[in-house]
Coordinates of C-alpha atoms and ligand atoms in Angstrom, one line a residue:
M1 CA -11.3 -73.2 79.9
M2 CA -14.3 -73.9 77.7
D3 CA -15.3 -76.7 75.5
T4 CA -17.9 -76.7 72.7
T5 CA -18.4 -80.1 71.6
S6 CA -18.2 -82.8 73.9
N7 CA -20.7 -84.7 75.0
L8 CA -21.6 -84.3 78.8
I9 CA -21.2 -87.2 81.0
V10 CA -22.2 -86.5 84.4
S11 CA -20.5 -89.1 86.8
S12 CA -22.6 -90.0 89.8
P13 CA -24.1 -92.3 91.6
N14 CA -27.2 -90.6 91.9
I15 CA -27.6 -90.2 87.8
K16 CA -28.6 -92.5 86.6
Y17 CA -28.8 -92.7 82.1
T18 CA -31.4 -95.0 79.8
D19 CA -31.9 -94.7 76.4
D20 CA -34.9 -92.3 77.0
F21 CA -34.6 -90.5 79.9
I22 CA -31.9 -89.0 82.4
Y23 CA -32.7 -89.2 85.5
S24 CA -31.2 -87.9 89.1
D25 CA -31.3 -88.1 92.6
Y26 CA -31.4 -84.5 94.0
E27 CA -31.1 -83.5 97.5
Y28 CA -33.1 -79.6 97.2
E29 CA -31.5 -77.6 100.3
D30 CA -33.3 -74.5 101.2
T31 CA -33.1 -72.7 105.3
L32 CA -36.2 -72.1 106.5
V33 CA -36.9 -69.0 109.2
T34 CA -39.4 -68.8 111.9
R35 CA -39.8 -66.4 114.2
N36 CA -40.1 -66.4 117.6
K37 CA -40.4 -63.6 119.5
N38 CA -37.5 -61.5 119.1
E39 CA -36.0 -64.3 117.6
L40 CA -35.0 -65.2 114.5
V41 CA -34.6 -69.1 114.0
A42 CA -33.4 -70.4 110.6
K43 CA -33.1 -73.9 110.2
P44 CA -31.5 -75.6 106.8
Y45 CA -33.8 -78.3 106.0
R46 CA -33.6 -80.7 102.4
T47 CA -35.8 -81.8 100.0
S48 CA -35.1 -85.4 98.3
L49 CA -36.9 -85.1 94.8
Q50 CA -36.5 -87.7 91.7
I51 CA -35.9 -85.4 88.7
K52 CA -36.3 -87.3 85.4
T53 CA -35.8 -85.8 82.3
E54 CA -37.0 -87.2 78.8
R55 CA -34.2 -87.5 75.8
K56 CA -35.8 -87.5 72.8
I57 CA -36.9 -84.4 71.6
G58 CA -39.0 -85.4 68.8
R59 CA -39.8 -82.9 65.5
V60 CA -40.4 -79.1 67.3
G61 CA -43.1 -76.5 65.1
V62 CA -43.4 -73.0 66.0
M63 CA -46.8 -70.9 65.0
L64 CA -45.6 -67.5 66.0
V65 CA -49.1 -64.5 65.9
G66 CA -47.2 -61.5 64.1
W67 CA -45.3 -64.0 62.2
G68 CA -45.1 -60.8 59.6
G69 CA -43.9 -58.3 62.0
N70 CA -40.3 -57.6 62.7
N71 CA -39.6 -60.1 65.2
G72 CA -40.9 -62.7 63.1
S73 CA -39.8 -62.0 60.0
T74 CA -35.8 -61.3 61.3
F75 CA -36.9 -64.9 64.0
T76 CA -37.4 -66.5 60.3
A77 CA -34.6 -64.3 58.4
A78 CA -32.0 -65.7 62.0
V79 CA -32.6 -69.5 61.6
L80 CA -32.9 -69.9 57.3
A81 CA -29.3 -67.9 57.4
N82 CA -27.6 -70.3 61.0
R83 CA -29.1 -73.4 58.9
H84 CA -27.7 -72.4 56.2
Q85 CA -25.0 -70.4 57.5
L86 CA -25.1 -68.3 55.1
S87 CA -22.4 -65.3 55.3
W88 CA -23.2 -61.5 53.5
N89 CA -21.9 -58.8 52.1
T90 CA -21.6 -55.4 53.9
R91 CA -19.3 -52.1 53.5
N92 CA -17.5 -53.7 56.5
G93 CA -16.9 -56.9 54.5
K94 CA -18.1 -60.3 54.9
L95 CA -20.0 -61.4 57.8
D96 CA -21.4 -64.8 58.9
S97 CA -24.7 -66.1 60.9
N98 CA -24.2 -66.7 64.3
W99 CA -27.0 -66.4 67.1
L100 CA -25.7 -63.7 69.9
G101 CA -27.8 -62.3 72.0
S102 CA -29.5 -66.5 73.2
I103 CA -28.4 -67.8 76.3
T104 CA -28.7 -71.4 75.5
Q105 CA -26.6 -71.2 71.7
A106 CA -24.0 -67.9 72.5
S107 CA -24.2 -68.4 76.6
T108 CA -21.8 -70.5 79.1
V109 CA -22.2 -72.2 82.5
R110 CA -19.8 -72.9 85.5
L111 CA -19.9 -76.7 84.9
G112 CA -17.1 -77.0 87.5
L113 CA -13.4 -76.7 88.0
D114 CA -10.7 -79.1 86.6
E115 CA -7.7 -80.8 88.3
K116 CA -5.9 -77.2 88.5
G117 CA -8.3 -75.5 89.8
N118 CA -9.8 -73.4 86.2
D119 CA -13.6 -73.2 86.0
V120 CA -14.5 -75.1 83.0
F121 CA -17.7 -73.7 81.2
V122 CA -19.9 -75.4 78.4
K123 CA -22.0 -74.1 76.3
M124 CA -25.6 -74.2 78.1
S125 CA -27.1 -76.0 75.1
Q126 CA -24.9 -78.9 76.5
L127 CA -26.0 -79.3 79.6
L128 CA -29.4 -80.7 78.3
P129 CA -31.2 -82.8 75.2
M130 CA -32.3 -79.3 73.6
V131 CA -33.5 -78.6 70.0
H132 CA -31.2 -77.4 67.8
P133 CA -32.5 -74.0 66.0
D134 CA -31.5 -75.7 63.1
D135 CA -34.7 -78.3 62.9
L136 CA -37.5 -75.6 64.0
V137 CA -40.7 -75.7 61.7
I138 CA -41.9 -72.3 61.1
D139 CA -44.8 -70.7 60.6
G140 CA -47.5 -68.6 62.2
W141 CA -50.4 -65.9 61.7
D142 CA -50.7 -62.2 60.4
I143 CA -53.5 -59.6 60.2
S144 CA -50.9 -58.9 57.6
P145 CA -51.3 -60.8 54.0
L146 CA -47.4 -59.6 53.1
N147 CA -45.1 -63.1 52.5
L148 CA -42.1 -63.1 54.8
A149 CA -40.0 -61.7 51.9
E150 CA -41.8 -59.0 51.7
S151 CA -42.2 -58.1 56.2
M152 CA -38.6 -58.6 56.2
V153 CA -37.8 -56.1 53.1
R154 CA -40.8 -53.6 54.7
A155 CA -39.3 -54.4 58.5
K156 CA -35.8 -52.7 57.5
V157 CA -34.2 -54.8 60.1
I158 CA -31.8 -57.3 58.2
D159 CA -28.9 -56.1 56.0
Y160 CA -29.9 -55.8 52.2
D161 CA -27.3 -58.7 50.9
L162 CA -28.9 -60.8 52.8
Q163 CA -32.2 -60.4 52.3
Q164 CA -31.1 -61.4 48.7
K165 CA -30.0 -64.5 49.6
L166 CA -33.1 -65.2 52.2
K167 CA -35.6 -63.9 49.5
K168 CA -36.3 -67.1 47.6
E169 CA -37.0 -69.0 50.7
M170 CA -38.9 -66.7 52.3
S171 CA -41.4 -65.2 50.1
A172 CA -43.0 -68.6 49.4
M173 CA -43.8 -68.4 53.3
K174 CA -47.3 -66.8 54.2
P175 CA -48.8 -65.7 57.5
R176 CA -52.0 -67.4 57.8
P177 CA -55.5 -65.4 57.7
A178 CA -55.7 -63.8 61.9
I179 CA -57.6 -62.5 64.1
Y180 CA -58.6 -58.7 64.2
D181 CA -59.9 -57.0 66.5
P182 CA -59.9 -53.1 66.0
D183 CA -60.7 -52.5 69.7
F184 CA -57.8 -54.1 71.0
I185 CA -54.5 -52.9 69.1
A186 CA -54.4 -49.8 68.2
A187 CA -56.4 -47.9 64.9
N188 CA -53.2 -47.2 63.7
Q189 CA -53.0 -50.5 62.2
A190 CA -56.4 -50.8 60.3
D191 CA -54.5 -50.4 57.3
R192 CA -52.6 -54.0 57.3
A193 CA -55.4 -55.7 58.9
T194 CA -56.4 -57.8 55.5
N195 CA -56.1 -61.4 56.1
L196 CA -58.2 -62.2 58.6
I197 CA -60.5 -64.8 60.0
R198 CA -63.7 -64.2 60.0
G199 CA -66.7 -65.5 62.4
T200 CA -67.6 -65.2 65.8
R201 CA -65.1 -65.4 68.4
Y202 CA -65.6 -69.0 69.1
E203 CA -65.7 -70.0 64.5
Q204 CA -62.2 -68.1 65.2
Y205 CA -61.1 -70.0 67.9
L206 CA -62.2 -73.3 66.0
Q207 CA -60.1 -72.0 63.1
I208 CA -57.1 -71.5 64.8
R209 CA -56.8 -75.0 66.1
A210 CA -57.4 -76.4 62.9
D211 CA -54.8 -74.2 61.8
I212 CA -52.7 -75.4 64.3
K213 CA -53.9 -79.6 63.4
N214 CA -52.7 -78.5 60.0
F215 CA -49.5 -77.2 60.0
R216 CA -49.0 -80.2 62.8
D217 CA -50.0 -83.1 60.8
K218 CA -48.6 -81.6 57.3
K219 CA -44.9 -81.1 58.6
K220 CA -45.3 -84.6 61.1
L221 CA -44.4 -82.1 64.7
D222 CA -44.7 -84.0 67.9
K223 CA -44.8 -80.4 69.2
V224 CA -46.1 -77.4 68.6
I225 CA -45.4 -74.2 70.2
V226 CA -47.1 -71.0 69.7
L227 CA -45.9 -68.0 70.6
W228 CA -47.1 -64.2 70.4
T229 CA -45.3 -61.1 69.3
A230 CA -47.8 -59.5 67.4
N231 CA -48.6 -56.0 68.3
T232 CA -49.8 -55.3 71.8
E233 CA -53.4 -55.2 72.7
R234 CA -54.8 -53.2 75.3
F235 CA -55.3 -55.1 78.5
C236 CA -58.7 -56.3 78.8
E237 CA -61.1 -55.7 81.3
V238 CA -61.0 -58.3 83.8
R239 CA -64.4 -59.3 84.6
P240 CA -65.7 -61.9 87.0
G241 CA -67.7 -64.5 85.1
V242 CA -65.8 -64.2 81.9
H243 CA -62.3 -64.6 82.5
D244 CA -61.5 -65.6 86.1
T245 CA -62.2 -69.6 85.6
D246 CA -62.4 -71.9 82.8
E247 CA -65.6 -73.2 82.5
N248 CA -66.3 -68.9 82.8
L249 CA -64.3 -68.7 80.1
E250 CA -65.6 -71.4 77.8
K251 CA -68.9 -70.1 77.8
A252 CA -68.1 -66.2 77.2
L253 CA -66.0 -67.3 73.9
R254 CA -68.9 -69.0 72.8
A255 CA -71.4 -66.1 73.8
N256 CA -69.0 -63.8 71.5
D257 CA -68.2 -61.7 74.7
S258 CA -66.7 -58.6 73.1
E259 CA -64.0 -58.8 76.5
I260 CA -62.1 -61.7 75.5
S261 CA -59.6 -60.8 73.3
P262 CA -58.1 -62.1 70.4
S263 CA -54.6 -63.0 72.4
T264 CA -57.0 -65.2 75.0
I265 CA -58.8 -66.9 71.9
F266 CA -55.0 -67.8 70.6
A267 CA -53.6 -69.0 73.8
M268 CA -57.0 -71.1 74.4
A269 CA -57.2 -72.5 70.7
A270 CA -53.2 -73.8 71.5
I271 CA -54.1 -75.4 75.3
D272 CA -56.6 -77.5 73.6
E273 CA -54.5 -78.4 70.9
D274 CA -51.9 -79.1 73.1
C275 CA -49.9 -76.7 72.5
C276 CA -47.7 -74.8 75.3
Y277 CA -48.4 -70.5 74.8
I278 CA -46.0 -68.3 75.6
N279 CA -47.4 -64.1 75.4
G280 CA -44.3 -61.8 74.0
S281 CA -46.2 -59.0 74.9
P282 CA -47.4 -56.9 77.6
Q283 CA -50.9 -57.8 77.7
N284 CA -53.5 -60.4 80.3
T285 CA -53.1 -62.6 78.0
L286 CA -53.2 -65.3 80.2
V287 CA -56.1 -63.8 82.8
A288 CA -57.3 -66.9 85.7
G289 CA -59.6 -69.1 83.3
V290 CA -56.8 -69.3 81.2
V291 CA -54.3 -70.7 83.7
E292 CA -57.1 -72.7 85.4
R293 CA -57.4 -74.1 81.3
A294 CA -53.5 -75.3 81.4
E295 CA -53.6 -76.1 84.3
K296 CA -56.4 -79.0 83.6
R297 CA -55.4 -80.1 80.4
G298 CA -51.8 -80.3 81.2
V299 CA -50.2 -77.6 79.2
F300 CA -47.9 -74.8 79.6
V301 CA -48.1 -71.3 79.6
A302 CA -45.0 -68.6 79.8
G303 CA -45.2 -64.7 79.9
D304 CA -45.5 -61.5 79.7
D305 CA -43.7 -59.8 77.6
F306 CA -40.1 -59.7 76.4
K307 CA -36.9 -58.1 78.6
S308 CA -34.3 -57.2 76.0
G309 CA -33.5 -53.6 76.4
Q310 CA -34.0 -51.1 78.7
T311 CA -36.0 -53.1 81.2
K312 CA -33.1 -55.9 80.9
L313 CA -31.1 -53.5 82.0
K314 CA -32.8 -52.0 84.6
S315 CA -33.2 -55.3 86.0
V316 CA -29.9 -55.7 87.0
L317 CA -28.9 -51.8 87.5
V318 CA -31.7 -51.6 90.5
D319 CA -30.5 -55.2 91.6
F320 CA -27.2 -54.2 91.9
L321 CA -27.5 -50.7 93.8
V322 CA -30.1 -51.9 95.8
S323 CA -28.4 -55.3 96.8
A324 CA -25.2 -52.5 97.2
G325 CA -27.2 -50.6 99.8
L326 CA -27.9 -47.8 97.9
K327 CA -31.3 -47.0 97.7
P328 CA -32.7 -45.9 94.5
V329 CA -35.2 -43.2 95.2
S330 CA -36.1 -42.0 91.2
I331 CA -36.0 -44.4 87.8
V332 CA -37.2 -42.3 84.9
S333 CA -37.2 -44.3 81.3
Y334 CA -37.7 -42.7 78.1
N335 CA -38.1 -44.6 74.9
H336 CA -38.7 -43.9 71.2
L337 CA -38.7 -46.2 68.8
G338 CA -40.1 -45.9 64.8
N339 CA -41.0 -49.5 64.2
N340 CA -44.7 -50.6 63.6
D341 CA -44.4 -51.8 67.0
G342 CA -43.4 -47.8 67.8
K343 CA -46.3 -47.2 66.4
N344 CA -48.9 -48.8 67.8
L345 CA -48.0 -48.3 70.9
S346 CA -48.5 -44.5 70.2
A347 CA -51.9 -45.6 71.0
P348 CA -52.7 -44.1 74.9
K349 CA -54.7 -48.0 76.3
Q350 CA -51.8 -50.2 74.1
F351 CA -48.7 -48.1 76.0
R352 CA -51.1 -48.2 79.0
S353 CA -50.4 -52.2 78.6
K354 CA -46.0 -51.4 77.8
E355 CA -46.1 -48.8 81.0
I356 CA -47.6 -51.9 83.0
T357 CA -44.9 -54.4 82.6
K358 CA -42.3 -52.0 82.7
S359 CA -43.0 -50.5 85.5
N360 CA -43.4 -53.3 88.0
V361 CA -40.0 -55.0 87.6
V362 CA -38.4 -53.2 90.7
D363 CA -40.6 -54.0 93.0
D364 CA -39.0 -57.6 93.9
M365 CA -35.2 -55.4 94.7
V366 CA -37.6 -52.8 96.7
E367 CA -38.9 -55.5 98.7
S368 CA -35.9 -57.7 99.8
N369 CA -34.6 -54.6 101.6
R370 CA -36.3 -52.8 104.1
I371 CA -33.5 -51.1 105.7
L372 CA -33.9 -49.0 103.5
Y373 CA -37.3 -48.7 102.2
A374 CA -40.1 -48.8 104.9
E375 CA -43.5 -51.3 103.9
G376 CA -44.7 -49.5 101.1
E377 CA -42.6 -46.7 99.9
K378 CA -41.0 -47.3 96.2
P379 CA -38.9 -45.2 93.9
D380 CA -40.1 -42.5 91.9
H381 CA -41.0 -44.4 88.7
V382 CA -41.7 -42.9 85.3
V383 CA -41.6 -45.2 81.7
V384 CA -42.3 -42.5 78.7
I385 CA -42.4 -44.0 75.3
K386 CA -42.9 -41.7 72.3
Y387 CA -43.1 -42.9 68.0
V388 CA -40.3 -41.3 66.0
P389 CA -40.4 -43.0 62.7
Y390 CA -36.9 -41.7 61.4
V391 CA -35.3 -44.7 64.6
G392 CA -37.1 -47.0 62.7
D393 CA -36.1 -50.6 64.4
S394 CA -33.7 -48.5 66.3
K395 CA -35.4 -48.2 69.8
R396 CA -33.2 -45.2 72.2
A397 CA -34.0 -46.0 75.9
M398 CA -32.5 -43.3 77.8
D399 CA -32.6 -43.6 81.5
E400 CA -31.7 -42.3 84.9
Y401 CA -31.5 -43.6 88.1
T402 CA -31.1 -41.6 91.2
S403 CA -29.7 -42.9 94.5
E404 CA -29.7 -41.8 97.7
I405 CA -26.2 -41.9 99.0
L406 CA -24.0 -42.2 102.8
L407 CA -25.1 -39.0 104.8
H408 CA -28.0 -37.9 101.8
G409 CA -26.1 -37.9 99.6
T410 CA -27.0 -38.8 95.6
N411 CA -25.6 -40.5 93.1
T412 CA -27.3 -40.0 89.5
I413 CA -26.2 -42.6 87.0
V414 CA -27.5 -41.9 83.3
V415 CA -27.2 -44.5 80.3
H416 CA -27.9 -43.9 76.7
N417 CA -29.1 -47.5 75.2
T418 CA -29.4 -48.1 71.4
C419 CA -31.2 -51.3 71.7
E420 CA -31.9 -52.4 67.4
D421 CA -35.0 -53.7 68.8
S422 CA -35.6 -56.8 66.3
L423 CA -32.0 -58.0 66.9
L424 CA -32.6 -58.4 70.3
A425 CA -35.8 -59.8 70.5
V426 CA -35.2 -62.6 68.3
P427 CA -32.7 -64.8 70.2
L428 CA -35.8 -64.1 73.2
I429 CA -38.1 -65.7 71.5
L430 CA -35.3 -68.7 70.1
D431 CA -34.5 -69.3 74.1
L432 CA -38.7 -68.9 75.1
V433 CA -38.6 -71.8 72.6
V434 CA -36.2 -74.5 73.8
L435 CA -36.5 -73.6 76.8
A436 CA -40.2 -74.3 77.4
E437 CA -39.5 -77.4 75.0
L438 CA -37.4 -78.8 77.2
F439 CA -39.0 -78.0 79.8
T440 CA -42.0 -80.5 78.7
R441 CA -40.0 -83.0 79.5
L442 CA -39.9 -82.9 82.7
S443 CA -40.8 -84.5 85.4
F444 CA -40.4 -85.5 89.3
R445 CA -41.8 -87.4 92.3
P446 CA -40.5 -86.7 95.7
N447 CA -40.0 -90.9 96.0
V448 CA -40.5 -94.1 94.0
N449 CA -43.8 -95.0 95.4
Q450 CA -44.7 -91.3 93.9
E451 CA -46.2 -90.6 90.6
W452 CA -44.3 -88.2 88.0
T453 CA -45.1 -85.0 88.0
P454 CA -44.5 -82.3 85.2
M455 CA -43.7 -78.5 86.3
H456 CA -46.4 -76.1 87.0
A457 CA -48.3 -75.1 84.0
V458 CA -47.0 -71.5 84.5
L459 CA -43.0 -71.9 83.3
S460 CA -42.0 -69.3 86.0
P461 CA -38.6 -70.7 85.1
L462 CA -38.6 -68.6 81.5
A463 CA -38.8 -65.5 83.5
Y464 CA -35.0 -64.5 82.6
L465 CA -36.3 -63.4 79.4
L466 CA -39.8 -61.8 80.0
K467 CA -40.2 -58.5 81.3
A468 CA -43.6 -58.9 83.8
P469 CA -43.0 -63.0 84.8
L470 CA -45.8 -64.6 85.0
V471 CA -45.6 -66.7 88.6
P472 CA -48.0 -70.0 89.4
P473 CA -50.6 -67.9 92.2
G474 CA -49.3 -66.6 94.8
T475 CA -45.7 -67.8 94.4
P476 CA -43.7 -64.8 93.8
V477 CA -42.4 -62.9 91.3
V478 CA -38.4 -62.9 90.6
N479 CA -37.4 -60.0 88.5
A480 CA -33.7 -59.3 89.3
L481 CA -31.6 -60.7 86.1
F482 CA -28.9 -62.9 87.9
K483 CA -31.4 -64.0 90.0
Q484 CA -33.4 -65.1 87.2
R485 CA -30.5 -67.0 85.2
A486 CA -29.1 -69.2 88.9
C487 CA -32.9 -70.3 88.7
I488 CA -32.4 -71.7 84.7
D489 CA -28.8 -73.1 85.6
N490 CA -28.9 -74.6 89.3
I491 CA -32.4 -75.7 87.7
M492 CA -30.8 -77.6 84.6
R493 CA -27.6 -78.8 87.1
A494 CA -30.4 -80.2 89.5
C495 CA -31.3 -82.6 86.0
L496 CA -28.5 -84.0 86.1
A497 CA -27.8 -84.1 89.8
L498 CA -24.7 -82.1 90.5
P499 CA -25.3 -79.4 93.0
P500 CA -26.3 -75.2 92.1
V501 CA -23.2 -73.1 91.7
H502 CA -22.3 -71.5 94.3
H503 CA -19.0 -69.2 93.9
M504 CA -17.2 -70.1 97.2
Q505 CA -14.1 -71.1 95.3
L506 CA -13.1 -72.5 98.5
E507 CA -10.2 -74.8 97.2
H508 CA -9.3 -70.8 96.2
K509 CA -9.3 -69.4 100.0
V510 CA -9.2 -71.7 102.7
P511 CA -5.4 -73.9 102.9
Ligands
NAD1 P1 -44.9 -55.1 64.5 O1 -45.3 -54.2 64.3 O2 -43.0 -55.3 63.8 O3 -45.1 -57.5 64.3 C1 -46.3 -57.3 64.9 C2 -47.6 -57.7 63.9 O4 -48.6 -58.5 64.3 C3 -47.9 -57.5 62.7 O5 -47.0 -57.9 61.5 C4 -49.4 -57.3 62.9 O6 -49.7 -57.3 62.2 C5 -49.8 -58.7 63.4 N1 -50.6 -58.2 64.5 C6 -51.4 -57.9 65.2 N2 -52.0 -57.8 65.6 C7 -52.4 -59.2 65.4 C8 -53.5 -60.5 65.4 N3 -54.7 -60.4 66.2 N4 -52.8 -61.5 65.1 C9 -52.0 -62.1 63.8 N5 -51.2 -61.0 63.9 C10 -51.2 -59.4 64.3 O7 -43.9 -55.7 65.9 P2 -42.6 -56.3 67.1 O8 -41.4 -55.2 66.8 O9 -42.2 -57.5 65.9 O10 -43.0 -56.4 68.1 C11 -43.9 -57.3 68.6 C12 -44.4 -57.2 69.8 O11 -43.0 -58.0 70.5 C13 -44.8 -56.6 70.5 O12 -45.9 -56.6 70.9 C14 -44.0 -55.7 71.5 O13 -44.6 -54.3 72.0 C15 -43.2 -57.1 71.4 N6 -42.0 -56.6 72.4 C16 -40.8 -56.8 71.4 C17 -39.9 -56.5 72.1 C18 -38.7 -56.1 70.8 O14 -39.1 -56.0 69.6 N7 -37.7 -55.7 71.2 C19 -40.0 -56.7 73.4 C20 -40.3 -56.3 74.6 C21 -41.6 -56.7 74.0

């Protein structure tokens, strides 16, 4: 059963609703394992937690870095098409707008069971107050001067008839000038880089702050989220004394240090304007100094790299293989794509950034099973990306997974995935914004005598949406997709004083 319209009310002594907040008294349970000579001792424990969710969302703005790109223009088109409930004609007939691919708008969470023992599901966005996509106010920057209607035409993603319906509104949207450093993105991007903020890095940082302020004031926004969907940069060379602390980063910015990347300047400016910053590309924008800055200012950061096609499938398939007791020994991934992202990634340094985020994705699954893998042993894992203009935004991803099976047999799975890149990435951009905004309204405390504190500044619960999830220093990285999804669902349930979903369904199994 599914109910997408009703208001959800939790009836429990552990929840309290006020006009402004939802308060949850929650018992967080896990098992502490200690080693005692040849014994592993597992001891269940409970931690009491109070969770407070602010109910008022306010007006939310999104600023996209790379607004005029395929993702940026498609995101804008999708928000407008849904807001105006547009339909358009194609050779397959009339089609309507939707948000397929977004977990907040198009997926459900199991709420519980009804009197007959049947599961009851609700749309994820019904669980807690979340910003509605129609209410998002969009702005952004691009090194290319085209307006959003022109960018949409250049992207070749949106159906022609829908483009015609969106053209007027989108032609009035023009990206703000951006920071261009030819040392960080591929040389083949130079011809579009004409919409630029000149000056030193510090002057560029000040301009980005001024842009955010201007957008916030002009549109009377309560919150602005800044999200990088611009070209993949090369990794910056992380240097002690430059990137390692907030103070050093500030000094390096003012000294115009050439290893401070444009994306790091955007992140610093966003944090200083109290805006959550999300990195949708693979580069190492969120260096230690940026994370420290976010922690100090109480602002959230999240990254890295949208997990849309090939990697999403990999984080399901390898989890399945390893948890089935099969041993993946070789994972080979080929991609070819013909959009501007592919063109930029055809340069070796930018490809290297992508190769890194794509490569670490199976590590946690491998490490979870020492029966299959000895300490330090890993499957061979190769990632190839080629630029083939003809296929445009319809990225092809071809993967071969070879596993050792019983008594040294082998099992090979081959997958061909036509990704329609931007149409997969855009719903992730929406979810990143919607969920990040929700997480800004949560606070936690162990008991009534303690202060409320926000979540950690590094928003690791967004890992489901990201290829190489950034986590708070020293904490484990989870790449397995369904664990990441369970994390999001169960945090939301905790905010409502509901137990985690365990899938035992004992009511159907125990007489
Ligand atoms: P795109 O090349 O179409 O768009 C990127 C835009 O960024 C361009 O318009 C470019 O002019 C602009 N730009 C470059 N440097 C800039 C800067 N310093 N400041 C402001 N604007 C700048 O690429 P896309 O397909 O939209 O992808 C965007 C990013 O998202 C890429 O880095 C890509 O690797 C990443 N990504 C995409 C997907 C996906 O589409 N499925 C998945 C994971 C990651």
